[in-house]
Amino acid sequence: MRTITHWIDGKPDTGSSGRTSPVWNPATGEQQAEVALANAQDVDRAVRSSRAAFQQWSQSSLSARTKILFAFRELVNANAEQIAELITDEHGKVLSDALGEVQRGLEVVEFACGIPTLLQGGYSDQVSTGVDVFSFREPLGVCAGITPFNFPAMVPMWMHPVAIACGNTFVLKPSERDPSASQLVAELWAQAGLPDGVFTVLNGDKEAVDGLLDHPDVAAVSFVGSTPIARYIHERASANGKRVQALGGAKNHAVVLPDASLDFAAEHLVAAAFGSAGERCMAISAAVAVGSAADDLVAAVSEKARAVKVGSGRDADSEMGPVITEAARDRILGLIGSGETQGAELAVDGRGLTVPGHENGFFVGPTVIDRVRTEMDVYREEIFGPVLSVVRTDTVEEAIALINANPYGNGTAIFTSSGDAARRFQRGVQVGMIGINVPIPVPMAYYSFGGWKDSLFGDKHIHGPEGVSFYTRAKVVTSRWPRAEMPSGASYHFPTAT
Ligand code: NAD
């Protein structure tokens, strides 16, 4: 059995715990590798190596860092297919989707290549007679990233290129379910010329995470994953005095008004609900059909859902792959059943799907549940599978109120041909990322990504300008170079400008 190791001090490292976790191929249902799980000693060794590397890396020039970032950009681009294949084999998503994920991660690397401009400070001349003030930002130290299974390359790339460009060192704790992409990324950083210890991969579960949250030499923690764990990470790391951004789960609504092109909306809803088997934090999991849009929308969505080609992510014809584990599949099937027993209507039932040649794979077919009410489990739970719930409302105001009553606030979308309705929507919803006739409004790398309410704990969104701000802290210098003939200006009252 292949063992996926840690990456510490610029080389593979098997760790000392002796504990491992299975890594499955979700399309075949077979175990294909095991991943080493770090213990507290491994965490300490990794953080010490990272701390030692910080001494030099934080002093490296902007041009030296930029050269390495550009080289890394070229290497990720050249190896995009290989990274995508590792993702497909461990996560299950179709290869074209995995390639798209690498591309979106690459865009953050490209953003980070502009670090000399992003770190430009401010300068005020002569704020008082003979006194100047200037400000600049410095790196924090060892930054940790704890990431989810659903984007094993992109989500870590929301973090490490920006953290490293800012002069920090970075310890990545990827999901134990699909860890291989991170190993390859570590090799690419090394090939790009990044000094040993600046980028570390520490595989593991709760033990590794807790070790990072409690380690005195970890300065900041970026987390992306489910809401209960995000809340826990935020509380524990904050209590330990660390800077924290913890992005959580989601329930993303797409509102469809009667004046929208229903065919256009249905096509986009199906892609946004079932792409990557619904395992995206920006997936649309609730369609809110307003007024007379509902019946035609459900009919159009159902027809398209039935036509989705489900199969192995390695099969070029597949549009949707399996879900991540057998347990995830069983949980999703159970939730679909609860929708039925709680009184919703199954317009398309994805249970019982088998894929010829992949009978043991973790597949769930696209599912559309109509007449869902907000008290039902399918609405309340983040299903994280290929299930689209349709909730019906009479007005757009009712739709906005429904979204605002939901504890999550990651992404949302509206389909309409009315600029006025779209504007009322964008101003009225308490959600961080909004699409207007765009179902999955993931911001470009030069904006920042983040939700509101239970979808994000902490102040800063991730990557983009807020990422640079998160991974640095400001210094402001007030400076005077006195000449002999100048009055000293010293006094016992509080200093004021003269
Ligand atoms: P998860 O919360 O189970 O795991 C995320 C990370 O936390 C993993 O590295 C895991 O090893 C670690 N972890 C799990 N349990 C832990 C515990 N008890 N203590 C400490 N660490 C623990 O999430 P997942 O299932 O890997 O990913 C899916 C979730 O991530 C969904 O809820 C999805 O919405 C969310 N997500 C959010 C965003 C966003 O930007 N808001 C992006 C992607 C995914």
CSV table of C-alpha atoms in Angstrom, one decimal, residues 11 131 249 258 437:
chain,number,residue,atom,x,y,z
A,11,LYS,CA,11.7,16.6,1.9
A,131,VAL,CA,9.3,65.0,10.9
A,249,GLY,CA,-20.1,25.9,5.4
A,258,PRO,CA,-40.8,34.9,-13.4
A,437,ASN,CA,-27.6,35.8,-13.6
